[in-house]
GROMACS .gro file of C-alpha atoms in nm:
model
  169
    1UNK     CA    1   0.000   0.000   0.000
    2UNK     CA    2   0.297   0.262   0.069
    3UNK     CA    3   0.366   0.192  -0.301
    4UNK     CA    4  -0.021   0.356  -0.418
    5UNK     CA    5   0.023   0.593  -0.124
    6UNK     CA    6   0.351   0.752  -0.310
    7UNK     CA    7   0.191   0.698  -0.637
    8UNK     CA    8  -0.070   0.875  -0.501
    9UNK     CA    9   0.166   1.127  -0.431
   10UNK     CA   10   0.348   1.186  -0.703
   11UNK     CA   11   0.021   1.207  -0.865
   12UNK     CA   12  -0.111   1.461  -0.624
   13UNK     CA   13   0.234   1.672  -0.652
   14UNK     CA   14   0.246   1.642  -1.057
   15UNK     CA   15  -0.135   1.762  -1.056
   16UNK     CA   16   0.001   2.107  -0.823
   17UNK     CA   17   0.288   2.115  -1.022
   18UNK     CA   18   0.138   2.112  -1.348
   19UNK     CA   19  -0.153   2.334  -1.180
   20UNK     CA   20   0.138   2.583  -1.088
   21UNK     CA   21   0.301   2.559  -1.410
   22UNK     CA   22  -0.035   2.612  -1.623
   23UNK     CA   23  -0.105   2.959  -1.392
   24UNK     CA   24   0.291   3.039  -1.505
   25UNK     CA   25   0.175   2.969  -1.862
   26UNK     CA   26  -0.134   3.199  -1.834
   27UNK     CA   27   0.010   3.452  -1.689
   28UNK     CA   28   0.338   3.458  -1.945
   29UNK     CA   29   0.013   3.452  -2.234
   30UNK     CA   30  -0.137   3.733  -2.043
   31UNK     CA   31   0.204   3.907  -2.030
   32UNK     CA   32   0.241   3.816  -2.414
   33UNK     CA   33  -0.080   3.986  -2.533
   34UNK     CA   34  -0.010   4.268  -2.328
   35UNK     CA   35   0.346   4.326  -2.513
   36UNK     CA   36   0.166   4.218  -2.838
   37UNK     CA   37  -0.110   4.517  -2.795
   38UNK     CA   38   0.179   4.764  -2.679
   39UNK     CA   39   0.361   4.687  -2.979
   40UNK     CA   40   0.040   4.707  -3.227
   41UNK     CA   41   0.014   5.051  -3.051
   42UNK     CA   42   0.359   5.176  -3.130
   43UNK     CA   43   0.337   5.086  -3.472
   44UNK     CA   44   0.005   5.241  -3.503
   45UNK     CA   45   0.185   5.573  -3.355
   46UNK     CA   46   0.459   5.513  -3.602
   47UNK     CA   47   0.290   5.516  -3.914
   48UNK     CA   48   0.061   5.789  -3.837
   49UNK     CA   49   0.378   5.992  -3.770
   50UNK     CA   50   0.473   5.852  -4.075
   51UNK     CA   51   0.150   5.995  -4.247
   52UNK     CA   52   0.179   6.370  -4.076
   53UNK     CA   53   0.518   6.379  -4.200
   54UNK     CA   54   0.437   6.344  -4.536
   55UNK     CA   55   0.124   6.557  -4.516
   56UNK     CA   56   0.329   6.821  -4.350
   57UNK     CA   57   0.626   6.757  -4.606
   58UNK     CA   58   0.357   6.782  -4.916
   59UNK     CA   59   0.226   7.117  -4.718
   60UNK     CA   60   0.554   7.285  -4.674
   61UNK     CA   61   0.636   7.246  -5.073
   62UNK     CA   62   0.278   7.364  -5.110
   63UNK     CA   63   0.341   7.676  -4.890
   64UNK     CA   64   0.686   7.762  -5.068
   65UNK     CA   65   0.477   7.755  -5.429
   66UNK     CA   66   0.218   7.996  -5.279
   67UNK     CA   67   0.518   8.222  -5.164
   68UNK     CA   68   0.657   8.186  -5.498
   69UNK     CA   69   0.322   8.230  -5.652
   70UNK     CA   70   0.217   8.556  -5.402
   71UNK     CA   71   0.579   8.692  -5.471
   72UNK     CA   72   0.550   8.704  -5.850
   73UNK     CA   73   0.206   8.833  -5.848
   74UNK     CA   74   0.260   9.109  -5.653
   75UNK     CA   75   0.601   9.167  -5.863
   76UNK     CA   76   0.318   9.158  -6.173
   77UNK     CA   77   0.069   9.406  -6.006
   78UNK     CA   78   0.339   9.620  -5.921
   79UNK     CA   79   0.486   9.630  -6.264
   80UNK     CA   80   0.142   9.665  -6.429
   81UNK     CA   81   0.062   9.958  -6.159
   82UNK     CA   82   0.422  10.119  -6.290
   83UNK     CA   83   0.309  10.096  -6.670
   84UNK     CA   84  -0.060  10.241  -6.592
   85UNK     CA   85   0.062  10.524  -6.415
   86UNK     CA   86   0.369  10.603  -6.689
   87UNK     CA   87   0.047  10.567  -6.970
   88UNK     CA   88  -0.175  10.820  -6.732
   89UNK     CA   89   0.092  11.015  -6.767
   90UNK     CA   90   0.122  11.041  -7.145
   91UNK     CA   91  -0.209  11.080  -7.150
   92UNK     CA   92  -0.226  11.409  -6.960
   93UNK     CA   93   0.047  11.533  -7.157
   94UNK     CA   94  -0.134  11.436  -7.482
   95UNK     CA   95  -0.500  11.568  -7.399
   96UNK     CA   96  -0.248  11.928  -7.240
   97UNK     CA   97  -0.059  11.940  -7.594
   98UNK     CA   98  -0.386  11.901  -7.793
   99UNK     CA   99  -0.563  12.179  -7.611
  100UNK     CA  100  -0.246  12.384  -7.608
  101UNK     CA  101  -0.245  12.354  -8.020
  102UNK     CA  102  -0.592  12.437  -8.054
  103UNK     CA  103  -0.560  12.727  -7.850
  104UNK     CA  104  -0.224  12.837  -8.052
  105UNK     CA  105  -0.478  12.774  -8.352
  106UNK     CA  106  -0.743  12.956  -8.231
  107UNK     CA  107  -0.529  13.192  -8.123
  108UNK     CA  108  -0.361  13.217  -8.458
  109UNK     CA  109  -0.662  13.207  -8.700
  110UNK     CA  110  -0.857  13.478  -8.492
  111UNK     CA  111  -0.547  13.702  -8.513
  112UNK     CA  112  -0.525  13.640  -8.871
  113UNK     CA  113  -0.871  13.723  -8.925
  114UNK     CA  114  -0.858  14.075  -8.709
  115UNK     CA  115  -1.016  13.932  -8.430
  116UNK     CA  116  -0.865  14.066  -8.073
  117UNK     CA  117  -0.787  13.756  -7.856
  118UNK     CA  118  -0.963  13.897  -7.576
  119UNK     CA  119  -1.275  13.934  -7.766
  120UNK     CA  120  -1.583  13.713  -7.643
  121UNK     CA  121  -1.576  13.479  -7.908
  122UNK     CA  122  -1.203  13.361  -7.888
  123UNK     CA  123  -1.290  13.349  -7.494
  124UNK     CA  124  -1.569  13.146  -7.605
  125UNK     CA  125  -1.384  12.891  -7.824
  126UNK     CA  126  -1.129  12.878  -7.571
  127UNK     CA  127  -1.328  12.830  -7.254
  128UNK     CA  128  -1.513  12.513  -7.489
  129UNK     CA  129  -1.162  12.359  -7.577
  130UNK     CA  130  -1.092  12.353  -7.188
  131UNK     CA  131  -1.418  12.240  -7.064
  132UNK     CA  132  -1.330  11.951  -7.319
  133UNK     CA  133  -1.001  11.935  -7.196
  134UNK     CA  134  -1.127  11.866  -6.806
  135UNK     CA  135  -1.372  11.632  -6.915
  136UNK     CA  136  -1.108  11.433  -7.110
  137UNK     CA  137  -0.871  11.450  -6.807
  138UNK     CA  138  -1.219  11.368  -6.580
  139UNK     CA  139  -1.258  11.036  -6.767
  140UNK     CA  140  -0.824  10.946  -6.802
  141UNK     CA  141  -0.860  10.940  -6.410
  142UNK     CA  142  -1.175  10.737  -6.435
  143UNK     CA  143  -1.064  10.460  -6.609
  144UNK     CA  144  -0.724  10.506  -6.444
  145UNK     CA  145  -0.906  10.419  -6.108
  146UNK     CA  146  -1.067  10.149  -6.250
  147UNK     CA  147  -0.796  10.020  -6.377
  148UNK     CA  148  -0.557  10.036  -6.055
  149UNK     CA  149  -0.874   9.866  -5.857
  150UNK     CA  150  -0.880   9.570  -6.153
  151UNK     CA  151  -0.526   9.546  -6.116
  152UNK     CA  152  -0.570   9.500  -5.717
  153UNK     CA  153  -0.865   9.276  -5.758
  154UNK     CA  154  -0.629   9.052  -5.995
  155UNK     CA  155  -0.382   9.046  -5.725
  156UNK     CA  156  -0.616   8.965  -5.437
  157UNK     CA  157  -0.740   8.697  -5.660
  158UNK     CA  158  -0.448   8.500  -5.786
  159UNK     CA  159  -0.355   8.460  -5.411
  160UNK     CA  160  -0.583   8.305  -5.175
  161UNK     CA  161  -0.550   8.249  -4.799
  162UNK     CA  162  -0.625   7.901  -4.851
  163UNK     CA  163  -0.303   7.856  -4.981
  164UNK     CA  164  -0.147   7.907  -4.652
  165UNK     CA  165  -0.346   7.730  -4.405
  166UNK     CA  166  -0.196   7.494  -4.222
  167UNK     CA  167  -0.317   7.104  -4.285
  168UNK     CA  168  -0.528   6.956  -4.013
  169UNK     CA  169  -0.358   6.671  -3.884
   0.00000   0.00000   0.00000
């Protein structure tokens, strides 16, 4: 009987032994998933760093065009502002040298035809050819307004804040 007694025993102390060995087991497969899931979260962190990198590497290039692009266009409004204001300029001058000859004409043909030039009707013609002269000079200024605000629009348009925002991440 002492034989099934220590067979008994062995028994008994290779069921808490494997027992004790099965809760080491569960608890290394416990400690296994944990590391598994930590790991699965890392890479997870990784490749959406990955992915705001490359967003924010795409934006940056993005941003740099716009610069380029805002630069240039406000390089082109400027230059287009220059030429308006050199053409406004030649236009004064023009609409001044035309009244100036019809005035020497007036001036001349009245004279020639024994007219005084302080008479009322060389006052007359002369008052007329710089009523037209204002009113030319009125509408140079007009369109030259217009045409500094187009130029301006232009500008505002080719460059839009949208350009610069910064990407959500």
């Amino acid at each position: 009987m002492g034989a099934v007694v220590a067979l008994g025993a062995i028994g008994l102390a290779g069921g808490v032994f494997s027992g004790i060995m099965g809760a080491k087991q569960a608890s290394a497969d416990r400690q296994a998933q944990i590391a598994q899931l930590h790991y699965q979260n890392m890479i997870r962190g990784m490749e959406t760093d990955y992915k705001n990198i490359q967003v924010l590497e795409k934006w940056g290039s993005q941003l740099k065009q716009a610069k380029f692009g805002a630069v240039a266009a406000g390089a082109r409004a400027g230059q287009k502002k220059f030429y308006a204001r050199e053409a406004l300029s030649n236009q004064f001058s023009q609409v001044g040298n035309q009244t100036a000859a019809l005035n020497a004409a007036v001036i001349s043909k009245s004279t020639g035809k024994g007219l005084d030039t302080s008479s009322g009707t060389v006052k007359a013609i002369m008052r007329q050819n710089a009523q037209k002269s204002a009113e030319s000079n009125s509408a140079i200024i007009s369109n030259f307004k217009k045409e500094m605000k187009n130029i301006d629009t232009e500008l505002a348009g080719s460059i839009s804040a949208a350009q610069f925002l910064q990407p959500g991440l």
